[in-house]
Amino acid sequence: MEKALIESSRNIAIHIAILWVPNMRILKMQPKFLDKFLESLEKFGALYGPVHRNGVMKYDRIESVSELDLSGHQLPMIPVKKLFNPKQFTMLHFNEKGFYPDYSMIEKRVIIGVHPCEIHGVLRLDEIFLNDPADPYYAGLRDNSAIIGFSCWPTESSLCKSAGTDIVDEGFDLFFMNLNEFYLVWVGSSRGYDMIHEREEFFEQEVSHEDMRKYIEWRNKRNEVFKLEIDFGSMPDIMELSHNSEVWDYFAEKCLSCGQCTMVCPTCNCYNVSDVFDVTNETTGRRERTWDSCMFVDYSLVAGGHNFRESRADRLKLWYTHKLKTFGSEYGRPGCIGCGRCVDTCPVDINVVTVSQALISGEVPKE
Amino acid sequence: MNISKMHENPYNPEPARIVRHYDLIEDHRFFQIRHVDMNRAMSFTYNPGQFIMLSIPGVGEAPFSISSTPSRPGILELGVRKVGTLTESLFQKQDNDIIYIRGPYGNGYKIEQMEKKDLIITAGGLGVIPLRSILYYVLDNRDKFGRVFFLYGAGDSNQFLFRDEFFQLKARNDLDCMYTVDKADKTWTESEGVVTKLFKNLPEIDPQNTIGLVTGPPVMYKFVIDEFLKLKIPKNMIQLSLERRMKCGIGKCGHCALDHLYTCIDGPVFTYWDTQHFRELI
Ligand SMILES: Cc1cc2nc3c(=O)[nH]c(=O)nc-3n(C[C@H](O)[C@H](O)[C@H](O)COP(=O)(O)OP(=O)(O)OC[C@H]3O[C@@H](n4cnc5c(N)ncnc54)[C@H](O)[C@@H]3O)c2cc1C
Ligand code: SF4
Ligand code: SF4
Ligand code: FES
C-alpha cells in the first residue's frame, strides 16, 4: 500500500514535470472526433501507421484511417526505423559523368500510432544518423515526417518501464494518451500546433484536475502489468566485467546467425552498400543500401579473410555491448529501448532478458 | 524533396584523375591522383593517418590510407594491394582515367603529442602506407620533432615497399632508418629477422620523451607494443592505426564497430591506452 502511494506520488511528480515542459501544451479530445481529426492530417503528408496485412502488423501507407490499429496492444513486427532508414533504397546513381544522389524516396508523411518506446528508438538513431555529417536520406525523411504518438499497453515482453522509455516528452509532433473516456493530447512541436490549430473545434482547452487524476490512475494500473524487468542501471558494469564469461559461449553455441534480432531491433542501424548496373546498360547504374546485421557471419571480414569477430560469441558481445552498455559514443546511453521484440523474435531465446539474467547470475538459463 | 538539399550529401564522391602509377612490388601498386576540380585539388587537406573512400562506379567503394603528406598539397598518393573486386578493377585503370573519392576521414596521427618528441616509427608490410604519410610530414617539418627512427620490416626483399625511396632516405643524417626482412636473399644488404629485432639497434631512449608509432599486419602489434613497453614508453604515447571493414567512413553503417566505438570516426589511430578496453583488438 505504502509502496503504491510512494509510486503514485512519484508519478504525479514526473507528470507534473512533463506538464510543465515549456511550450508543451496539453489538450483534451473526445474519442468521436479522432478519426475525423486524423483524416484531416492528410494535408500534412501521406498517412502511415500500424495496420494488419496478411496476418502481420506493420507500418504501412494507409488509404483510410479506419485501417489503423491504434489499440496500442501490439507493436508492428518491424520497427518504425524502416520509415527513416529504409530496408533497401538507391543512394546514388552513376553514369559516365559520375555519381548523383537520388532523393526520390523522400516524401511528406504523417506517421500515426507510434508508441513511446519507438519514439525513443528514433531519438537514439538520431544520435547516429544526424551526427555531423548528417545522413541526408535519414535527415530528409526525418524533416519531412510528422510523428503522431499514441499511448500503449504493455505486452508480455515489454521492458520499457525498466528502460525508462514508457513515457516520452520529446520526439513527437502530437501525442495521444488514450484514457478510454477521452484522449489527452500533448502538442510537441510547432508542426503539431499547426495540426490542431486548424481543427480547434475538436479540442477542449481545459484539462481538469480530475482528468489528470484519471491519467495518473491509468499510469499506475499500467505499471502493474509489466511482467519482465531488467536492471539497466547496473548492466554497463556487468557487461564490462563479463567480457570473458562463459555465458557468451553458451549463447554462441545456440545462435543461428539469422540476424532477425537485428531486423526487429529499433536501434540497429547497420547497413551494407553495393553497386548495381542497370540491366540494359554497361555504364549506368545505382549504388544501393540494404540493412545488414553484425550477426551475419561475413559482417566484419576484412580483406585477406582475417575475421576479427570470428566467433559468434564475439558477435553477440558486440550486439549486447551496444544494447546494454553504450551505443554511439563512450558516454552514450545503452541502445535498448525495451520494446521486447528480441524476446518475441529470437528462435532460440537469446534476448536482452536471457542475456542480462545470465550475466548477472553467472549462470546459463535452464533448458 | 528540396528540403533534403539542405543537407550536403557526404556519400556523393568527387571525380579524381589518376596522374601516375607504377608497381611497387607484385600486386602492390602506387597511385598519384588529383581532384579533377583544380581548386578542390589545391584546397584539399588532411592529417597524416587519415583515409579516403575510393569508388569505381558499378564495382564499389573501399577505404584506402592516404600515403602522401599534406605538406605537399595537390596530389594524393595511395599504395594499393590487389586483393579482390574493387582493387582488381582499380589495377585495370590507366593514367588519366577517372576514379571517384570522398573524404578525408578518420582522426589521423596525434601530431600535437609528437611535437618536440623522439619518434620510433615502426611499420610492417602494408602498414608502411599510412606511416609514409607521417614520415614525410615529419621530414618536411623536421625542426618540430626530436630524433626520428624509422623501422620497417617486410617478408622478403621482393615484398619490401618503396625500396628505392626508402633506401635513399638512408643518406639523410637527420633520420635513422633500419630495415629488415624475415628472410634475406643475396640482394639484401640490411638486417634479417622480424621487425622487433631492430629494437636492439636503437640508441638510448628517454621513454618520457618518445612516441612509438606502429602499423602492420594484426599479428605484429602485440610484439612491437611489447618492445615499446620494454623501453618504458607510456601506453598513451604509443599510437597504432587499425583496419576494420568500412562501408561509410562517417560513423553510420556500423561495420567498423569496435566495442562502443567506430573505427572510422574514433580512429583509425588509437593510443595503446585507448585500445586496452577492447579485447578483440589485436
Ligand atoms: C582505414 C583503412 C585503410 C586502408 N588502407 C589501405 C591501403 O592503404 N592500401 C590497401 O591496399 N588497402 C587498404 N585497406 C584495405 C582495403 O580497404 C581493402 O583491401 C579493400 O576493401 C579490398 O576491396 P576489394 O573489393 O578489392 O576486396 P574484396 O573483394 O572486398 O575482398 C578481398 C578479400 O577480402 C576478404 N573479404 C573482404 N570482404 C569480404 C566479405 N564481405 N566476404 C568475404 N570475404 C571478404 C576476402 O578474403 C577477399 O578475398 C584499408 C582499410 C581500412 C579500413
Ligand atoms: S540471437 Fe537469435 S535472432 Fe539473433 S542472430 Fe542469433 S538466433 Fe538469430
Ligand atoms: S534489444 Fe530487444 S528489447 Fe531492446 S530495443 Fe532491441 S529488440 Fe527491443
Ligand atoms: S565505416 Fe561505417 S560506421 Fe565506420
XYZ file of C-alpha atoms and ligand atoms in Angstrom:
722
model
C 0.000 0.000 0.000
C 2.680 2.412 1.105
C 4.780 1.438 -1.875
C 1.873 2.137 -4.168
C 1.423 5.550 -2.569
C 5.063 6.436 -2.999
C 4.932 5.145 -6.522
C 1.878 7.188 -7.351
C 3.247 10.372 -5.814
C 6.434 9.822 -7.790
C 4.322 9.523 -10.899
C 2.483 12.695 -10.101
C 5.821 14.424 -9.708
C 7.013 13.034 -13.020
C 3.867 14.068 -14.771
C 3.707 17.456 -13.310
C 7.243 17.816 -14.581
C 6.064 16.817 -18.013
C 3.100 19.143 -17.871
C 5.477 21.961 -17.197
C 7.781 21.328 -20.094
C 7.916 24.803 -21.644
C 5.849 25.206 -24.801
C 4.298 21.783 -24.305
C 0.556 22.183 -24.306
C -1.991 19.581 -23.260
C -5.494 19.461 -24.679
C -8.391 17.094 -24.372
C -10.305 15.350 -27.144
C -13.466 13.252 -27.229
C -12.955 9.878 -28.977
C -15.710 10.570 -31.507
C -13.537 13.245 -33.125
C -10.448 11.081 -33.506
C -10.958 9.632 -36.991
C -12.090 12.936 -38.422
C -9.086 14.681 -36.973
C -6.620 12.059 -38.221
C -8.139 12.240 -41.695
C -7.570 15.980 -41.676
C -3.823 15.357 -41.314
C -3.631 14.213 -44.905
C -2.773 17.729 -45.955
C 0.466 17.442 -43.941
C 1.585 14.358 -45.847
C 0.819 10.773 -46.814
C -0.629 8.877 -43.871
C 1.241 5.909 -42.429
C 0.525 3.789 -39.387
C 0.226 0.307 -37.870
C -2.068 -1.922 -39.939
C -2.620 -5.657 -40.253
C -1.545 -7.023 -43.638
C -1.548 -10.765 -44.351
C -1.614 -11.551 -40.667
C 1.355 -9.338 -39.855
C 1.199 -5.988 -38.155
C 3.325 -3.437 -39.947
C 3.790 0.272 -40.501
C 2.412 0.978 -43.908
C 0.863 3.642 -46.047
C -2.904 3.764 -45.444
C -5.867 4.588 -47.634
C -8.205 5.305 -44.766
C -7.738 5.829 -41.040
C -10.185 3.002 -40.384
C -7.389 0.582 -41.332
C -5.272 1.686 -38.394
C -4.860 -0.404 -35.258
C -4.361 2.231 -32.588
C -5.290 -0.021 -29.658
C -1.641 0.037 -28.513
C -1.745 -3.637 -27.547
C 0.760 -4.783 -30.138
C 3.897 -3.477 -31.805
C 4.424 -3.794 -35.552
C 6.919 -6.551 -36.295
C 9.453 -4.250 -37.965
C 10.027 -1.029 -36.049
C 9.374 2.474 -37.315
C 13.111 2.808 -38.176
C 12.217 1.370 -41.573
C 10.469 4.627 -42.435
C 13.646 6.627 -41.721
C 16.373 4.200 -42.725
C 14.572 2.064 -45.321
C 15.454 -1.602 -45.698
C 16.684 -1.031 -49.211
C 16.980 2.080 -51.348
C 19.081 3.781 -54.005
C 21.519 6.300 -52.559
C 23.208 7.414 -55.755
C 23.003 6.882 -59.488
C 26.036 6.775 -61.708
C 26.765 7.208 -65.385
C 29.818 8.142 -67.489
C 29.814 11.585 -65.901
C 29.874 10.436 -62.296
C 27.590 9.988 -59.330
C 24.480 11.922 -58.361
C 22.174 11.476 -55.362
C 18.659 10.060 -55.506
C 16.230 11.630 -53.063
C 13.096 10.258 -54.674
C 12.172 8.281 -51.564
C 11.764 11.418 -49.529
C 8.106 12.386 -49.247
C 5.965 14.286 -46.799
C 4.422 11.860 -44.333
C 2.400 11.725 -41.176
C 3.155 8.624 -39.126
C 0.288 7.838 -36.792
C 0.291 5.482 -33.817
C 3.952 5.457 -32.811
C 4.479 4.040 -29.302
C 6.659 5.897 -26.761
C 9.432 3.267 -26.909
C 9.547 3.615 -30.693
C 9.898 7.375 -30.400
C 12.814 6.810 -28.016
C 14.246 4.441 -30.632
C 14.126 7.162 -33.272
C 15.795 9.605 -30.886
C 18.648 7.100 -30.405
C 19.009 6.642 -34.169
C 19.145 10.431 -34.499
C 22.369 10.332 -32.477
C 23.955 8.184 -35.181
C 22.399 9.424 -38.392
C 22.143 13.141 -37.596
C 25.596 13.320 -36.032
C 27.761 15.526 -38.261
C 27.959 14.855 -41.196
C 24.239 14.042 -41.209
C 22.979 11.188 -43.358
C 20.972 13.172 -45.939
C 18.428 10.404 -46.588
C 17.623 9.853 -42.936
C 17.651 13.603 -42.272
C 15.381 14.245 -45.252
C 12.904 11.611 -44.124
C 13.027 12.893 -40.536
C 12.431 16.506 -41.575
C 9.507 15.536 -43.751
C 7.760 13.133 -41.383
C 5.399 14.171 -38.634
C 5.140 11.730 -35.727
C 1.780 11.289 -34.028
C 2.495 9.222 -30.911
C -0.115 7.020 -29.241
C -0.158 5.532 -25.768
C 0.056 1.774 -25.491
C -0.442 -1.115 -23.141
C 2.455 -3.428 -22.172
C 2.706 -6.852 -23.740
C 4.163 -9.906 -22.016
C 7.588 -8.903 -23.330
C 7.610 -5.151 -22.723
C 10.648 -3.799 -20.924
C 10.018 -0.113 -21.466
C 9.407 0.611 -17.795
C 12.859 -0.789 -16.945
C 14.384 1.088 -19.852
C 12.698 4.359 -18.866
C 11.061 4.613 -22.262
C 7.440 4.047 -21.266
C 6.840 7.760 -21.365
C 8.180 10.281 -23.814
C 8.441 14.047 -23.669
C 10.108 14.861 -26.978
C 10.376 13.472 -30.472
C 6.723 13.778 -31.459
C 4.532 16.415 -33.049
C 1.409 15.263 -31.231
C 0.967 12.564 -28.629
C -2.421 10.967 -27.902
C -2.911 9.492 -24.455
C -5.875 7.132 -24.667
C -7.817 7.179 -21.378
C -10.870 5.442 -22.920
C -13.356 8.173 -21.964
C -11.219 10.788 -23.664
C -7.774 11.498 -25.067
C -5.206 13.810 -23.570
C -3.251 15.339 -26.409
C 0.289 16.651 -25.954
C 1.483 19.158 -28.524
C 5.224 18.662 -29.053
C 6.208 20.896 -31.957
C 5.092 23.868 -33.988
C 4.047 21.466 -36.757
C 1.871 19.730 -34.140
C 0.473 23.091 -33.187
C -0.414 23.811 -36.835
C -2.216 20.485 -36.977
C -4.513 21.205 -34.063
C -4.816 24.880 -34.802
C -6.765 24.122 -37.986
C -9.161 21.848 -36.111
C -9.663 23.683 -32.865
C -13.306 22.604 -32.722
C -12.206 19.046 -31.879
C -10.178 20.027 -28.838
C -11.021 21.202 -25.343
C -8.519 23.660 -23.934
C -9.271 22.888 -20.292
C -7.697 19.831 -18.692
C -9.074 19.487 -15.163
C -7.500 18.060 -12.033
C -9.951 15.196 -12.324
C -8.685 14.454 -15.853
C -5.109 14.376 -14.619
C -6.096 12.099 -11.744
C -7.576 9.678 -14.280
C -4.395 9.821 -16.236
C -2.276 9.019 -13.191
C -4.623 6.172 -12.261
C -4.208 4.800 -15.752
C -0.439 5.001 -15.402
C -0.454 3.231 -12.061
C -2.600 0.472 -13.471
C -0.297 0.168 -16.438
C 2.757 -0.034 -14.209
C 1.295 -3.138 -12.560
C 1.091 -5.014 -15.828
C 4.775 -5.400 -16.631
C 5.950 -8.995 -16.396
C 9.639 -8.527 -17.168
C 12.284 -6.246 -15.833
C 15.974 -5.588 -16.288
C 18.223 -3.569 -14.019
C 19.588 -1.461 -16.854
C 21.495 0.762 -14.434
C 23.931 -1.961 -13.446
C 24.317 -3.511 -16.900
C 27.217 -1.369 -18.199
C 29.422 -2.501 -15.290
C 28.271 -6.080 -15.571
C 28.996 -6.071 -19.299
C 32.462 -4.712 -18.597
C 33.152 -7.410 -16.021
C 31.691 -10.247 -18.080
C 33.905 -9.987 -21.081
C 35.395 -13.406 -20.591
C 32.256 -15.012 -19.171
C 31.347 -18.494 -20.378
C 27.805 -17.235 -20.707
C 28.789 -15.897 -24.128
C 29.960 -19.300 -25.294
C 26.689 -20.822 -24.204
C 24.639 -18.349 -26.251
C 27.077 -18.505 -29.157
C 26.609 -22.248 -29.277
C 22.857 -21.712 -29.842
C 22.818 -18.615 -32.074
C 21.827 -19.325 -35.680
C 23.349 -16.083 -37.040
C 19.984 -15.457 -38.682
C 20.040 -11.724 -37.962
C 16.363 -11.499 -37.068
C 17.190 -9.741 -33.784
C 18.858 -7.002 -35.812
C 15.967 -6.594 -38.224
C 13.419 -6.159 -35.396
C 15.507 -4.047 -33.023
C 14.573 -0.344 -33.290
C 18.141 0.766 -32.592
C 20.054 -1.426 -35.018
C 21.372 0.862 -37.733
C 23.900 -1.194 -39.732
C 23.758 -1.248 -43.480
C 25.647 -2.553 -46.462
C 26.280 -0.761 -49.758
C 26.577 -2.289 -53.201
C 26.658 -1.137 -56.816
C 24.250 -2.479 -59.407
C 24.385 -1.855 -63.152
C 21.132 -1.093 -64.949
C 20.113 -4.176 -66.851
C 20.192 -2.536 -70.229
C 23.372 -0.587 -69.828
C 27.033 -1.078 -69.025
C 27.816 2.418 -67.846
C 24.801 3.446 -65.812
C 23.570 2.030 -62.576
C 22.966 2.747 -58.935
C 24.569 2.487 -55.527
C 22.162 0.733 -53.195
C 21.964 0.476 -49.472
C 20.500 -2.509 -47.608
C 20.094 -3.361 -43.931
C 22.879 -5.543 -42.628
C 23.430 -7.423 -39.389
C 26.560 -7.786 -37.310
C 25.201 -11.246 -36.511
C 25.845 -12.389 -40.079
C 28.988 -14.479 -40.444
C 30.700 -12.300 -43.057
C 29.937 -8.987 -41.384
C 33.359 -7.979 -40.148
C 35.561 -9.807 -42.611
C 38.368 -7.569 -43.797
C 40.400 -8.036 -46.922
C 42.580 -11.082 -46.716
C 39.883 -13.036 -44.969
C 41.027 -12.194 -41.451
C 37.789 -12.225 -39.491
C 38.156 -10.176 -36.352
C 34.944 -11.425 -34.878
C 35.350 -14.955 -35.962
C 33.334 -16.472 -33.244
C 29.671 -15.947 -32.761
C 30.445 -15.189 -29.119
C 32.246 -12.040 -30.167
C 29.403 -11.013 -32.458
C 26.896 -11.437 -29.641
C 29.146 -9.448 -27.316
C 29.241 -6.562 -29.774
C 25.446 -6.595 -30.158
C 24.855 -6.638 -26.411
C 27.544 -4.028 -25.765
C 25.520 -1.693 -27.933
C 22.210 -2.653 -26.359
C 23.164 -2.858 -22.686
C 26.263 -0.716 -22.285
C 26.637 2.162 -24.662
C 25.667 2.995 -28.152
C 27.228 5.595 -30.407
C 29.707 7.202 -28.091
C 31.614 6.389 -24.961
C 29.154 8.240 -22.747
C 26.126 7.362 -24.822
C 23.139 5.573 -23.369
C 22.514 1.879 -23.913
C 20.763 1.217 -27.204
C 17.961 -0.970 -25.822
C 14.682 0.895 -25.590
C 12.859 -2.081 -24.135
C 10.401 -2.820 -26.921
C 10.625 -6.558 -26.236
C 10.851 -7.542 -29.897
C 14.006 -9.624 -29.469
C 12.188 -11.505 -26.713
C 9.398 -12.389 -29.130
C 11.569 -12.959 -32.170
C 14.750 -14.910 -31.487
C 14.057 -18.546 -32.391
C 16.472 -19.790 -29.729
C 15.628 -17.401 -26.877
C 18.651 -15.166 -26.998
C 17.422 -11.739 -25.942
C 18.093 -8.832 -23.585
C 16.322 -10.644 -20.756
C 18.006 -14.038 -21.019
C 21.394 -12.472 -21.666
C 21.253 -9.926 -18.856
C 19.926 -12.524 -16.401
C 22.676 -14.958 -17.314
C 25.330 -12.257 -16.969
C 24.003 -11.126 -13.590
C 23.726 -14.621 -12.146
C 26.729 -16.012 -13.998
C 24.527 -18.997 -14.817
C 23.104 -20.020 -18.142
C 19.314 -20.402 -18.472
C 17.815 -23.783 -17.608
C 16.699 -25.678 -20.672
C 12.424 16.662 -51.734
C 14.106 20.066 -51.906
C 14.402 20.124 -48.126
C 16.976 17.358 -48.259
C 19.152 19.536 -50.483
C 19.824 21.468 -47.306
C 21.871 18.510 -46.165
C 25.151 18.027 -48.009
C 25.477 14.531 -49.328
C 28.597 13.083 -47.732
C 28.202 9.869 -49.732
C 28.496 11.568 -53.097
C 32.082 11.048 -54.300
C 34.076 13.555 -56.325
C 35.931 12.734 -59.545
C 39.710 12.433 -59.401
C 42.229 11.635 -62.107
C 44.998 9.075 -61.944
C 48.074 11.165 -62.673
C 50.719 8.460 -62.453
C 51.014 4.892 -61.295
C 53.691 2.235 -61.018
C 54.062 -1.142 -59.391
C 55.721 -1.152 -56.006
C 56.033 -4.927 -55.970
C 53.887 -7.644 -57.421
C 50.186 -6.902 -56.832
C 51.001 -3.691 -54.974
C 50.578 -0.515 -56.948
C 51.357 3.113 -56.218
C 48.888 5.742 -57.469
C 49.105 9.503 -57.641
C 45.657 11.034 -58.009
C 44.315 14.564 -58.188
C 40.824 16.011 -57.882
C 39.533 16.943 -61.333
C 38.449 20.292 -59.894
C 41.769 22.126 -59.569
C 40.573 24.425 -56.793
C 39.472 21.424 -54.847
C 42.782 19.694 -55.509
C 44.751 22.610 -54.111
C 42.499 23.285 -51.125
C 42.047 19.628 -50.142
C 43.900 18.980 -46.933
C 44.113 16.178 -44.403
C 46.027 14.800 -41.449
C 48.635 12.088 -41.870
C 46.921 8.815 -40.948
C 43.556 9.740 -42.467
C 41.976 7.754 -45.280
C 39.693 8.270 -48.263
C 36.861 6.185 -49.678
C 37.623 5.308 -53.298
C 34.843 4.386 -55.738
C 34.678 2.782 -59.125
C 31.127 3.037 -60.485
C 29.469 -0.343 -60.696
C 32.212 -2.031 -58.724
C 32.018 -0.440 -55.313
C 33.839 1.563 -52.733
C 36.577 0.894 -50.174
C 38.840 2.754 -47.741
C 42.487 3.471 -48.556
C 45.043 5.275 -46.437
C 46.498 8.462 -47.807
C 50.197 7.793 -48.166
C 51.288 11.297 -49.175
C 51.779 14.205 -46.802
C 49.593 17.326 -46.561
C 52.832 19.310 -46.576
C 52.967 18.570 -50.329
C 49.471 19.567 -51.498
C 47.773 18.968 -54.854
C 48.437 15.276 -55.275
C 47.206 12.361 -53.198
C 49.246 9.181 -53.095
C 47.907 5.724 -52.433
C 49.513 2.312 -52.153
C 47.091 -0.445 -53.032
C 47.312 -4.193 -52.713
C 45.248 -6.185 -55.170
C 43.037 -8.469 -53.105
C 39.545 -8.507 -54.572
C 36.886 -6.991 -56.767
C 37.464 -3.287 -56.324
C 41.243 -3.399 -56.189
C 41.370 -5.611 -59.296
C 39.244 -3.118 -61.150
C 41.481 -0.270 -59.949
C 44.518 -2.120 -61.301
C 42.888 -2.042 -64.775
C 42.896 1.753 -64.747
C 45.434 3.739 -66.715
C 46.923 7.194 -66.224
C 44.335 9.901 -66.949
C 41.441 7.597 -66.078
C 38.857 8.913 -63.635
C 38.066 7.357 -60.283
C 35.889 8.810 -57.502
C 36.880 9.726 -53.986
C 35.396 11.199 -50.834
C 36.940 12.146 -47.532
C 39.322 12.613 -45.841
C 38.050 10.507 -42.959
C 39.226 9.360 -39.559
C 41.305 11.159 -36.989
C 44.912 10.678 -38.144
C 48.064 10.542 -36.034
C 48.157 12.699 -32.930
C 50.746 15.186 -34.159
C 50.465 17.557 -31.208
C 51.527 14.750 -28.934
C 54.519 14.021 -31.182
C 55.918 17.532 -31.369
C 59.362 18.003 -29.791
C 59.496 14.279 -29.042
C 61.711 11.493 -30.357
C 59.747 9.208 -32.681
C 60.037 5.482 -33.281
C 58.008 4.823 -36.443
C 57.550 1.080 -36.827
C 55.970 -0.447 -39.920
C 55.288 -3.974 -41.025
C 54.349 -4.878 -44.608
C 51.457 -2.804 -45.954
C 51.353 -0.820 -42.704
C 54.049 1.369 -44.140
C 51.498 3.016 -46.445
C 49.811 5.216 -43.810
C 53.099 5.622 -41.907
C 54.783 7.006 -45.021
C 52.412 9.976 -44.709
C 53.515 10.846 -41.187
C 57.142 10.055 -42.023
C 57.242 12.628 -44.823
C 55.211 15.073 -42.791
C 57.837 14.854 -40.065
C 60.697 15.218 -42.554
C 59.016 18.279 -44.101
C 58.670 19.815 -40.632
C 61.896 18.403 -39.324
C 62.669 21.072 -36.717
C 59.410 20.400 -34.880
C 60.430 16.900 -33.827
C 63.293 15.254 -31.933
C 65.232 12.237 -33.170
C 63.398 10.085 -35.714
C 63.835 6.332 -36.022
C 62.136 4.605 -38.927
C 61.908 0.827 -38.581
C 60.410 -1.144 -41.427
C 60.150 -4.894 -41.894
C 58.789 -6.974 -44.788
C 58.544 -10.686 -45.534
C 61.409 -10.772 -48.025
C 63.191 -8.334 -50.312
C 60.536 -8.783 -53.006
C 57.866 -7.640 -50.570
C 59.707 -4.526 -49.434
C 57.627 -1.495 -50.475
C 59.094 1.827 -51.663
C 62.545 0.252 -51.724
C 64.347 2.917 -53.812
C 62.710 5.753 -51.978
C 63.398 4.381 -48.535
C 66.970 3.422 -49.318
C 67.598 6.989 -50.492
C 66.400 8.190 -47.092
C 69.323 6.360 -45.549
C 71.603 9.106 -46.820
C 69.906 11.664 -44.581
C 71.614 12.357 -41.295
C 68.505 13.673 -39.560
C 66.791 10.314 -39.726
C 67.818 6.843 -38.606
C 66.425 4.148 -40.955
C 66.529 0.483 -40.043
C 65.197 -2.088 -42.471
C 64.742 -5.806 -42.180
C 63.208 -8.758 -43.998
C 62.146 -12.010 -42.420
C 64.139 -13.988 -44.991
C 67.117 -12.350 -46.709
C 68.366 -13.237 -50.190
C 71.623 -12.264 -51.936
C 70.391 -8.822 -52.961
C 69.554 -7.838 -49.396
C 72.058 -5.677 -47.579
C 70.165 -4.831 -44.409
C 69.095 -6.793 -41.321
C 67.418 -10.145 -41.340
C 64.626 -11.188 -38.982
C 61.320 -9.825 -37.737
C 60.926 -6.104 -37.203
C 61.148 -6.346 -33.413
C 64.782 -7.428 -33.794
C 65.609 -3.891 -34.928
C 64.822 -2.512 -31.488
C 68.181 -3.688 -30.177
C 69.871 -1.299 -32.643
C 68.196 1.728 -31.089
C 70.395 4.054 -29.043
C 69.402 5.052 -25.524
C 65.762 6.172 -25.401
C 64.183 8.613 -22.950
C 60.773 6.964 -22.575
C 59.040 10.097 -21.256
C 60.168 11.947 -24.353
C 59.434 9.313 -27.007
C 56.378 8.428 -29.068
C 56.022 4.962 -30.573
C 54.021 4.542 -33.780
C 53.115 1.150 -35.181
C 51.060 -0.130 -38.100
C 51.246 -3.509 -39.706
C 49.563 -6.864 -40.007
C 47.441 -7.866 -36.981
C 49.996 -10.382 -35.677
C 52.666 -7.717 -35.434
C 51.040 -5.333 -32.965
C 51.467 -7.368 -29.842
C 55.186 -7.932 -30.386
C 56.001 -4.339 -31.294
C 53.956 -2.994 -28.405
C 55.881 -5.292 -26.073
C 59.100 -3.709 -27.316
C 57.738 -0.206 -26.702
C 56.682 -1.233 -23.216
C 60.120 -2.727 -22.547
C 61.539 0.694 -23.400
C 59.087 2.032 -20.768
C 57.224 4.244 -23.242
C 53.883 5.123 -21.582
C 50.855 3.350 -23.039
C 49.206 6.595 -24.056
C 52.306 7.556 -26.043
C 52.067 4.537 -28.327
C 49.909 5.231 -31.394
C 48.595 2.491 -33.641
C 46.264 2.518 -36.586
C 43.677 -0.196 -37.121
C 41.799 -1.658 -40.048
C 38.202 -2.742 -39.966
C 35.702 -3.245 -42.751
C 34.177 0.088 -43.656
C 31.173 0.945 -45.758
C 30.567 4.593 -44.956
C 33.608 6.182 -43.284
C 31.364 8.561 -41.329
C 30.026 6.561 -38.399
C 26.681 5.433 -39.842
C 26.931 1.941 -41.321
C 28.224 0.207 -38.197
C 30.680 -2.047 -39.994
C 33.811 -0.813 -38.282
C 32.391 -1.009 -34.732
C 34.917 -1.862 -32.096
C 33.215 -2.135 -28.735
C 31.227 1.107 -28.500
C 33.494 2.992 -30.910
C 33.501 3.354 -34.662
C 36.991 2.901 -36.089
C 36.203 5.268 -38.956
C 35.489 8.306 -36.781
C 37.064 7.494 -33.411
C 40.104 6.010 -35.216
C 41.767 4.603 -37.233
C 44.565 5.902 -34.980
C 44.258 4.954 -31.312
C 46.719 5.040 -28.469
C 47.552 1.706 -26.923
C 45.960 3.007 -23.742
C 42.651 3.636 -25.618
C 42.677 0.163 -27.072
C 43.215 -1.624 -23.801
C 39.464 -1.528 -23.268
C 38.838 -3.509 -26.439
C 39.729 -7.099 -26.014
C 39.122 -8.121 -29.571
C 41.689 -5.670 -30.824
C 44.887 -7.436 -31.613
C 41.233 2.620 -42.695
C 41.652 1.640 -43.772
C 42.756 1.927 -44.557
C 43.150 1.044 -45.562
N 44.226 1.368 -46.307
C 44.609 0.546 -47.307
C 45.711 0.881 -48.135
O 46.344 1.923 -47.972
N 46.068 0.019 -49.122
C 45.374 -1.157 -49.346
O 45.735 -1.893 -50.273
N 44.323 -1.490 -48.572
C 43.927 -0.679 -47.569
N 42.843 -1.013 -46.794
C 42.149 -2.266 -47.068
C 41.253 -2.085 -48.260
O 40.159 -1.267 -47.908
C 40.729 -3.445 -48.759
O 41.803 -4.157 -49.245
C 39.680 -3.305 -49.813
O 38.445 -3.029 -49.207
C 39.547 -4.535 -50.635
O 38.497 -4.347 -51.551
P 38.272 -5.360 -52.729
O 36.925 -5.078 -53.300
O 39.407 -5.306 -53.661
O 38.304 -6.734 -51.999
P 37.042 -7.671 -51.692
O 36.597 -8.287 -52.984
O 36.046 -6.926 -50.911
O 37.701 -8.739 -50.749
C 39.014 -9.182 -50.923
C 39.327 -10.231 -49.896
O 38.986 -9.719 -48.633
C 38.174 -10.624 -47.929
N 36.824 -10.068 -47.787
C 36.552 -8.767 -47.695
N 35.263 -8.582 -47.566
C 34.661 -9.777 -47.567
C 33.318 -10.223 -47.472
N 32.296 -9.379 -47.324
N 33.075 -11.534 -47.512
C 34.072 -12.386 -47.637
N 35.341 -12.022 -47.743
C 35.657 -10.729 -47.711
C 38.183 -11.866 -48.685
O 39.157 -12.700 -48.146
C 38.526 -11.490 -50.088
O 39.310 -12.418 -50.730
C 42.432 -0.160 -45.783
C 41.336 -0.440 -44.991
C 40.949 0.426 -43.990
C 39.775 0.111 -43.145
S 20.484 -14.014 -31.412
Fe 18.662 -15.142 -32.131
S 17.665 -13.775 -33.634
Fe 19.778 -13.010 -33.323
S 21.023 -13.996 -34.918
Fe 21.172 -15.338 -33.112
S 19.499 -16.801 -33.393
Fe 19.053 -15.127 -34.824
S 17.395 -5.117 -27.590
Fe 15.403 -6.181 -27.785
S 14.044 -5.144 -26.309
Fe 15.849 -3.831 -26.589
S 15.225 -2.402 -28.190
Fe 16.281 -4.093 -29.261
S 14.648 -5.548 -29.806
Fe 13.765 -4.104 -28.310
S 32.674 2.667 -41.746
Fe 30.559 2.927 -41.432
S 30.462 3.214 -39.277
Fe 32.597 3.170 -39.669
